[in-house]
Amino acid sequence: MESLHNKGDSDALIEQNSRFHQLIIASTENKMMQTILANIRSIDKAFRKRALKVEVEREVGYQEHRAIFEAIKQREPDKAEQRMKDHILRTKDNILAAEARAQAENGPS
């Protein structure tokens, strides 16, 4: 992800970003959570795709992923969990705000 981030290759980064999330989900071995997240995967991917088209979001998201990875690597589950929650909520808020701005600029659909 680092080299794709540095190149600005959004399409490949979107795929690797999804892979990063899937690896974390798979590592939990929590079948119920995996099923729930599989059911919303298309929505999740749509959010990520929109987010990663914005340069600032790519940078912030990359740094957050790096921090999540480091917490996992250091076997600090509470820290990893909090960083993941913060990442998901911040991304959601930014995408929803961007959608609201776009609707305000373009009028109601």
Short mmCIF file of N, CA and C in Angstrom, two decimals, residues 1-9 13 62:
data_model
loop_
_atom_site.label_atom_id
_atom_site.label_comp_id
_atom_site.label_asym_id
_atom_site.label_seq_id
_atom_site.Cartn_x
_atom_site.Cartn_y
_atom_site.Cartn_z
N MET A 1 0.82 -1.18 0.00
CA MET A 1 0.00 0.00 0.00
C MET A 1 0.87 1.25 0.00
N GLU A 2 2.01 1.16 0.65
CA GLU A 2 2.88 2.34 0.72
C GLU A 2 3.33 2.79 -0.67
N SER A 3 3.78 1.86 -1.50
CA SER A 3 4.26 2.26 -2.83
C SER A 3 3.11 2.76 -3.70
N LEU A 4 1.93 2.14 -3.59
CA LEU A 4 0.77 2.61 -4.35
C LEU A 4 0.35 3.99 -3.87
N HIS A 5 0.41 4.20 -2.58
CA HIS A 5 0.09 5.51 -2.01
C HIS A 5 1.05 6.57 -2.55
N ASN A 6 2.34 6.24 -2.53
CA ASN A 6 3.36 7.19 -3.00
C ASN A 6 3.22 7.49 -4.49
N LYS A 7 2.78 6.50 -5.28
CA LYS A 7 2.57 6.70 -6.72
C LYS A 7 1.27 7.43 -7.02
N GLY A 8 0.36 7.43 -6.06
CA GLY A 8 -0.95 8.04 -6.30
C GLY A 8 -1.85 7.17 -7.16
N ASP A 9 -1.61 5.86 -7.16
CA ASP A 9 -2.39 4.91 -7.96
C ASP A 9 -3.67 4.55 -7.21
N LEU A 13 -4.74 1.14 -5.20
CA LEU A 13 -4.80 1.39 -3.76
C LEU A 13 -6.15 0.98 -3.19
N TYR A 62 -4.01 6.35 4.80
CA TYR A 62 -2.77 5.56 4.79
C TYR A 62 -2.10 5.62 6.16
#
